[in-house]
C-alpha positions as a LaTeX table, in Angstrom:
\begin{tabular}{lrrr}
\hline
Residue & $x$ (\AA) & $y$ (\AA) & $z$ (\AA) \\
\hline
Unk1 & 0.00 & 0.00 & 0.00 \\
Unk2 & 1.35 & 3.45 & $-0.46$ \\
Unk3 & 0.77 & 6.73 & 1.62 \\
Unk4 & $-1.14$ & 8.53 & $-0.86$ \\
Unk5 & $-4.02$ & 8.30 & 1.39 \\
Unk6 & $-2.48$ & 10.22 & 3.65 \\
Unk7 & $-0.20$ & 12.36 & 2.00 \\
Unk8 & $-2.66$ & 13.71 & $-0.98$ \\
Unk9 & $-3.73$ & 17.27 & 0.40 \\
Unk10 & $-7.12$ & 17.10 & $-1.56$ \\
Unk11 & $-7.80$ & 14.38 & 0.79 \\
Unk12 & $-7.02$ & 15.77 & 4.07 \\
Unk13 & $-10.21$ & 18.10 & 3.75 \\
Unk14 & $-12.54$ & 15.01 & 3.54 \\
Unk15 & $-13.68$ & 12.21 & 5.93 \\
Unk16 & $-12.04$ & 8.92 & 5.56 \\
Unk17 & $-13.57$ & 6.14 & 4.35 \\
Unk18 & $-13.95$ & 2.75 & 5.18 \\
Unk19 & $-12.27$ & 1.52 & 2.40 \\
Unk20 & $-9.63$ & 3.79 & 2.85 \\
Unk21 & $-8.85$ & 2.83 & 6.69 \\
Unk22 & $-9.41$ & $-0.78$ & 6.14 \\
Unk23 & $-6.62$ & 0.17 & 3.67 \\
Unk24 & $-4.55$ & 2.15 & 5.83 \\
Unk25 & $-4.80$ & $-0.29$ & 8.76 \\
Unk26 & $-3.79$ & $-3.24$ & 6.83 \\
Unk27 & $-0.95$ & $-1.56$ & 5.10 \\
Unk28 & 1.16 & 0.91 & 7.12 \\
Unk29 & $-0.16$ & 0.25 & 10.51 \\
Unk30 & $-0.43$ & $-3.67$ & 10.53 \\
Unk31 & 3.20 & $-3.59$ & 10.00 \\
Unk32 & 4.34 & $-1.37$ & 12.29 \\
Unk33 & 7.06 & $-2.59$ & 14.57 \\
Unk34 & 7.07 & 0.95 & 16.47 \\
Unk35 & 3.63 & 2.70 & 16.48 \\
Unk36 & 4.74 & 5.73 & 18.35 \\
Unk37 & 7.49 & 6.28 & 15.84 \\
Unk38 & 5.06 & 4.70 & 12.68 \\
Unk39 & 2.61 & 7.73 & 14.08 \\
Unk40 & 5.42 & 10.67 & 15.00 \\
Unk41 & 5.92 & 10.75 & 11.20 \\
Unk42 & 2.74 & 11.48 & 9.95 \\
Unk43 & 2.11 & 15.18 & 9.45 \\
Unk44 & $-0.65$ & 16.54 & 11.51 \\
Unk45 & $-3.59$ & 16.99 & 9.32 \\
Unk46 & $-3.24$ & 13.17 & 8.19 \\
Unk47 & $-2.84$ & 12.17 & 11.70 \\
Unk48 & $-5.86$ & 14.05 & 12.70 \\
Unk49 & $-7.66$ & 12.72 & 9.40 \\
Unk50 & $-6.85$ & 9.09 & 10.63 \\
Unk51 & $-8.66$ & 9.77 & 14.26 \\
Unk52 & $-11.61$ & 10.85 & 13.00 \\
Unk53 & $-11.60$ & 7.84 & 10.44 \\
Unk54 & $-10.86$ & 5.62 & 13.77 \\
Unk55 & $-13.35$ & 7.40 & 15.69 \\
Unk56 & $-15.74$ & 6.94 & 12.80 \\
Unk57 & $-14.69$ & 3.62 & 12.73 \\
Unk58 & $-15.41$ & 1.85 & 15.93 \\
Unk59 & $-18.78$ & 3.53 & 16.05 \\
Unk60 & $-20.14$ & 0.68 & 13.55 \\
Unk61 & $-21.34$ & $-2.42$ & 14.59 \\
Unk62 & $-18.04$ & $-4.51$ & 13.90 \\
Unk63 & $-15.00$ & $-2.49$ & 14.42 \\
Unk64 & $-12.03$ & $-3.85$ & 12.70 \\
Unk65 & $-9.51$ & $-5.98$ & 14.54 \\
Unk66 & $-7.13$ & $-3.76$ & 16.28 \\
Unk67 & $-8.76$ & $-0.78$ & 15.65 \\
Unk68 & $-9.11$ & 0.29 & 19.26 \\
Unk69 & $-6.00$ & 0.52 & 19.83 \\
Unk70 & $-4.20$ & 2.56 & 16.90 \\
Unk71 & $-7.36$ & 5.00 & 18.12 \\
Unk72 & $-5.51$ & 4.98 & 21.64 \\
Unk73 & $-2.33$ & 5.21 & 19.93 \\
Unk74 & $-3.22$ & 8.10 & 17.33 \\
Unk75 & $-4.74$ & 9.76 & 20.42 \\
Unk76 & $-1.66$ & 9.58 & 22.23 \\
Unk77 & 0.40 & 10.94 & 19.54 \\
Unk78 & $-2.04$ & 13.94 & 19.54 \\
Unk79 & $-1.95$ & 15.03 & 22.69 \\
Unk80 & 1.48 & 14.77 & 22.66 \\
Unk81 & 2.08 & 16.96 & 19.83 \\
Unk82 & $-0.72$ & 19.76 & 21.65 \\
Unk83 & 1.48 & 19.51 & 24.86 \\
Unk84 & 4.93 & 19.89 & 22.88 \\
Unk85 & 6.08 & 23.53 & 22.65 \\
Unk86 & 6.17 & 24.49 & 18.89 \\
Unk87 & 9.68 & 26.82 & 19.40 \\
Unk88 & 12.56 & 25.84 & 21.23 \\
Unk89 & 12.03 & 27.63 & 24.89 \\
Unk90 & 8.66 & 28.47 & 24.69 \\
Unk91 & 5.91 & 26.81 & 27.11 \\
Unk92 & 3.19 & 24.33 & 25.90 \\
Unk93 & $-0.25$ & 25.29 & 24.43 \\
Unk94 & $-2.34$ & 25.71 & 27.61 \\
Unk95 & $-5.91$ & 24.66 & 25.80 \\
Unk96 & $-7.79$ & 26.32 & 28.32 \\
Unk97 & $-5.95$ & 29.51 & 28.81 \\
Unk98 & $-6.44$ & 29.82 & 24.59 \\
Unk99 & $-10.48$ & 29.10 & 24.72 \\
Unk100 & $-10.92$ & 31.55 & 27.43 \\
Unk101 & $-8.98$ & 34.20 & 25.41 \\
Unk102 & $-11.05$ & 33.62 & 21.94 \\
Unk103 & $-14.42$ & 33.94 & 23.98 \\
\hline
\end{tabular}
């Protein structure tokens, strides 16, 4: 399988489909020896774009095998990259400090 799912930017913009995680989970993720380090190098919209395929996912009646846990594991790797500072120095995003300054 190649990346293209998750490396076309027309496709970023759109909901995943099934076809396209069943895909994606038996391709790149099946095979991962590392998942942190399988998920660290996906950029950020295609990592978000693969949650919300997940999330999409295991709301159906028969969730793939294994799904569940790449969801935890995408997850994860999201909050991870919300809590890590995006210059040298500077202090994480505080999530609730930034909602109560846009209201």
């Amino acid at each position: 399988m190649t990346d293209e799912i998750l490396t076309d930017p027309a496709m970023s913009d759109r909901a995943m489909t099934d076809e396209e995680l069943r895909r994606h989970l038996e391709g790149r993720l099946d095979g991962a020896v590392d998942p942190a380090a399988t998920l660290a190098a996906v950029p950020d919209a295609e990592l978000a774009r693969l949650a919300d395929g997940l999330y999409r996912h295991l709301d159906t009646p028969s969730p793939a095998f294994g799904a569940r846990f790449w969801y935890v594991q995408v997850s994860e790797e999201l909050r991870r990259r919300r809590l890590r500072p995006s210059r040298p120095g500077a202090a994480p995003a505080d999530p609730v400090a930034s909602e109560a300054a846009a209201g």
